[in-house]
C-alpha positions as a Python dict, from the first residue, in 0.01 Angstrom:
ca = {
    (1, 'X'): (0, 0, 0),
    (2, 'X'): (231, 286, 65),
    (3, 'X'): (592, 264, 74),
    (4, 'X'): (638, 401, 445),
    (5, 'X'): (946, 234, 647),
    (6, 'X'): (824, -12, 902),
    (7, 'X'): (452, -27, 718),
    (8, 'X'): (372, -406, 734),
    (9, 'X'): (54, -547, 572),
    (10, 'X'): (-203, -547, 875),
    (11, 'X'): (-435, -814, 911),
    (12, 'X'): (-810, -767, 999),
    (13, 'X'): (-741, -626, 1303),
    (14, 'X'): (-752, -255, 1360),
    (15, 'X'): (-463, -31, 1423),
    (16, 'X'): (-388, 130, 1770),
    (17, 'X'): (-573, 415, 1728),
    (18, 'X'): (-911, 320, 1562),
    (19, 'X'): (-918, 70, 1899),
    (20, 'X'): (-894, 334, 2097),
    (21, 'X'): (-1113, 561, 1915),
    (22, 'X'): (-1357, 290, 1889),
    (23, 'X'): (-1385, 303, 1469),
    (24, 'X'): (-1408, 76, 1211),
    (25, 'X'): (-990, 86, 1058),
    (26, 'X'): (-1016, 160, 664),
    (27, 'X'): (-763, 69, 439),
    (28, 'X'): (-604, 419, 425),
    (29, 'X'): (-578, 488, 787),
    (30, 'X'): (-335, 739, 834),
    (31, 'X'): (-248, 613, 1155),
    (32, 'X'): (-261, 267, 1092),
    (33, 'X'): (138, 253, 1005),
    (34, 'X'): (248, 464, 1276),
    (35, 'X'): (20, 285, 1565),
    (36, 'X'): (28, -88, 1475),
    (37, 'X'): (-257, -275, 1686),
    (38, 'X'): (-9, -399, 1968),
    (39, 'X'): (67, -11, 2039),
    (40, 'X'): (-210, 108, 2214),
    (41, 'X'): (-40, 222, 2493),
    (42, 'X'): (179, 466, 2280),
    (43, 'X'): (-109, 582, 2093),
    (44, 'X'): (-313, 686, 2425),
    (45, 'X'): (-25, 864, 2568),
    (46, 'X'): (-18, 1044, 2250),
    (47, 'X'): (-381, 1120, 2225),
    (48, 'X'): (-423, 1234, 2603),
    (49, 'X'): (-134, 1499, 2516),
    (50, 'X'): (-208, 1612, 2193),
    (51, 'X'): (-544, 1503, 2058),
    (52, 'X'): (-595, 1262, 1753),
    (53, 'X'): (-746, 1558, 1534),
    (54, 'X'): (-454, 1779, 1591),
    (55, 'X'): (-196, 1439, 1558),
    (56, 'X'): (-382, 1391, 1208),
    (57, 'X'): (-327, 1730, 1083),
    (58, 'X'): (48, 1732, 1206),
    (59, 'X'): (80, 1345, 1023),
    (60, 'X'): (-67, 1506, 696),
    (61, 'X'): (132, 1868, 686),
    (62, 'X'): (447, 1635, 713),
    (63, 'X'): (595, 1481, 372),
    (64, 'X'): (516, 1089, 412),
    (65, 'X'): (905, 1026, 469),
    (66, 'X'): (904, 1189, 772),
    (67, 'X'): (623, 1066, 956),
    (68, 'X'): (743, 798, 1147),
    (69, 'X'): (1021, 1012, 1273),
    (70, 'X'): (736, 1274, 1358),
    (71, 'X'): (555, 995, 1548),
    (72, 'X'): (827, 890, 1758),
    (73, 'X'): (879, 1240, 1830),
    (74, 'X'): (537, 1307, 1950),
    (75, 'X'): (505, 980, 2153),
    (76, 'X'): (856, 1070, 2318),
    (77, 'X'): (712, 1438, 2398),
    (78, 'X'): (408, 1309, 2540),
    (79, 'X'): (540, 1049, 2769),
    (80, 'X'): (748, 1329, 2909),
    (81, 'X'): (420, 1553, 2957),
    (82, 'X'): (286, 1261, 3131),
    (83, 'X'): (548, 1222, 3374),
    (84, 'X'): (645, 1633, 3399),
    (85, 'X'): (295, 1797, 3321),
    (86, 'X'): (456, 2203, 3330),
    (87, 'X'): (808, 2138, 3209),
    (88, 'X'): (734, 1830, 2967),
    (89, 'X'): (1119, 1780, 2738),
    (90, 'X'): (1215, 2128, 2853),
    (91, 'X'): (1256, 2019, 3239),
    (92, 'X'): (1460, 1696, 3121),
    (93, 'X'): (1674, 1884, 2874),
    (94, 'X'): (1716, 2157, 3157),
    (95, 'X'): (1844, 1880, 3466),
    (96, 'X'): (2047, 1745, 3208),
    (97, 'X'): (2209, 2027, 3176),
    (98, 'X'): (2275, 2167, 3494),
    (99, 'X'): (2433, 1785, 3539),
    (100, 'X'): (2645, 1873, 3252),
    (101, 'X'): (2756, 2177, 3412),
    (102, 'X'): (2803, 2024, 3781),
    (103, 'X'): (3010, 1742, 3585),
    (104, 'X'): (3216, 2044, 3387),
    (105, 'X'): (3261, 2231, 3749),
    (106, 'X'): (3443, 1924, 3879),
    (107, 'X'): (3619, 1815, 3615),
    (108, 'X'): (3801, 2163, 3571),
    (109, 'X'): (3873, 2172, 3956),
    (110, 'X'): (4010, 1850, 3918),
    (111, 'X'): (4285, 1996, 3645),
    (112, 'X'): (4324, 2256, 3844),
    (113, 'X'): (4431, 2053, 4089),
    (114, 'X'): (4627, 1810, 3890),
    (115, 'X'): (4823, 2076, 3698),
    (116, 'X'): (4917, 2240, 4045),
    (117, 'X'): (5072, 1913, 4191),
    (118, 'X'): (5229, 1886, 3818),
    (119, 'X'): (5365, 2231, 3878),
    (120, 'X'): (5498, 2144, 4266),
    (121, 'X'): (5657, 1763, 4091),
    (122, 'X'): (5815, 1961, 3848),
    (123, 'X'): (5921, 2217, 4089),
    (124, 'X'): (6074, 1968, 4379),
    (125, 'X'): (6213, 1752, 4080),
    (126, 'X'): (6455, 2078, 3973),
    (127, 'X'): (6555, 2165, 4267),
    (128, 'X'): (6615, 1786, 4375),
    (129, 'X'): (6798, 1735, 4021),
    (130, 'X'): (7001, 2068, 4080),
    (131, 'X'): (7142, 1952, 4417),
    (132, 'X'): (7169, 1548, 4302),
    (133, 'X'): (7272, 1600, 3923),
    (134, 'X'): (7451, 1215, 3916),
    (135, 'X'): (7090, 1043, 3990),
    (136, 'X'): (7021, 825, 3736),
    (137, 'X'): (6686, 736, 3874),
    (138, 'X'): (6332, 905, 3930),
    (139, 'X'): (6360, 1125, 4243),
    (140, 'X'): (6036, 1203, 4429),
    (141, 'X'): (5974, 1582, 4631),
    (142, 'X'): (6064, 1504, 5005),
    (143, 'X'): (5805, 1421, 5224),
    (144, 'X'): (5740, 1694, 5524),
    (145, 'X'): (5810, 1593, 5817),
    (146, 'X'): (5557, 1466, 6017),
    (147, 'X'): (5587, 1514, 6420),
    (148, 'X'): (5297, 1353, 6654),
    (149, 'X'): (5336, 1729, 6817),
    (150, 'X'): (5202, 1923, 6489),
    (151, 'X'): (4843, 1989, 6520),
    (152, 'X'): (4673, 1818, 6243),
    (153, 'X'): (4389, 2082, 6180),
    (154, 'X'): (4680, 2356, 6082),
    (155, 'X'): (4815, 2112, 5866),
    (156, 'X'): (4471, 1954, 5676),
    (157, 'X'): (4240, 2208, 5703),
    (158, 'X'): (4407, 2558, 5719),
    (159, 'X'): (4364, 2688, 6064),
    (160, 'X'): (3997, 2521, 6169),
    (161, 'X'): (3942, 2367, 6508),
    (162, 'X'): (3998, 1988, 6555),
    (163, 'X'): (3624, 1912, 6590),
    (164, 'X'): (3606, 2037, 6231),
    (165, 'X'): (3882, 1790, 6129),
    (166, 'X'): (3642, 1515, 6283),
    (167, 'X'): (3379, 1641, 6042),
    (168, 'X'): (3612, 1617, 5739),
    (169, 'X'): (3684, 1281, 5765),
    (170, 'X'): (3350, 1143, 5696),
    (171, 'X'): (3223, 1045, 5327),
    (172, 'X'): (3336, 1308, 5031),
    (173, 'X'): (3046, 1366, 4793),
    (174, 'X'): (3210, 1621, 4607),
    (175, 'X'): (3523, 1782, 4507),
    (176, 'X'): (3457, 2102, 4715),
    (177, 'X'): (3471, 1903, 5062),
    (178, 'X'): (3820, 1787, 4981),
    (179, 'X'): (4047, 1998, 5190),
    (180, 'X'): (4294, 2127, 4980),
    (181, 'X'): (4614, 2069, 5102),
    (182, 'X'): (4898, 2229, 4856),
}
């Protein structure tokens, strides 16, 4: 019958939306290739949401080629209507991207960070090199010294009370609770 992608041959049974409709399912349907009979779940999600008059006029404005891509684009939108009535796409476009931005936030702390201990490596490796010039093999910065006397908040979390230093140490959820130590 037409020469629509995905179009099988139906049988005698009606397509999705003349069951739900409740009307006898002609030959040239226009939903009929677009709402096979075992899709009347997509069909009423797309009827509650946009109406089968208006999904009838969008189906025949659009060139024939298109119109299975339209479909799946109207069944996505109204499925997320359904589930977010006043934002709909928009609100899951908009969480994705404030992820994307949280995820951007972190990753450019995170070279921050890694081209600062790059830049203190580099640093303790000259002046390591510059006193030892006959190593042959890979030096590392020295360690500080570490003295059971030193008070550990002064040295972890820049001048903030021990009880603080208690709070520190429980589960990191982000990069902003690490203390930074360099």
């Amino acid at each position: 019958m037409r020469g629509t992608k995905g179009y099988e041959p139906r049988s005698s049974s009606s397509c999705a939306a003349c069951k739900l409709l409740k009307r006898r399912c002609t030959p040239n349907c226009l939903f009929a290739p677009y709402f096979h009979s075992n899709e009347c779940k997509k069909f009423a999600k797309v009827h509650k949401v946009f109406g089968a008059s208006n999904v009838s006029k969008i189906l025949i404005e659009v060139p024939e080629k298109q119109r299975e891509d339209t479909v799946n684009s109207l069944a996505y939108e109204a499925e997320a209507r359904l589930r977010d009535p006043v934002y709909g796409c928009i609100g899951a476009i908009a969480l994705l991207q404030r992820k994307m931005m949280e995820l951007q936030h972190d990753l450019d702390i995170a070279k921050d960070r890694l081209a600062h201990c790059r830049a203190l490596a580099a640093t303790a490796t000259a002046t390591t090199t510059a006193i030892i010039p006959s190593v042959d093999c890979v030096t590392l910065p020295p360690f500080p010294e570490f003295s059971p006397s030193n008070d550990l908040s002064d040295i972890f979390c820049h001048g903030s009370s021990s009880s603080q230093l208690s709070t520190r140490l429980e589960t990191v959820d982000d990069f902003i609770q690490i203390p930074y130590i360099f």
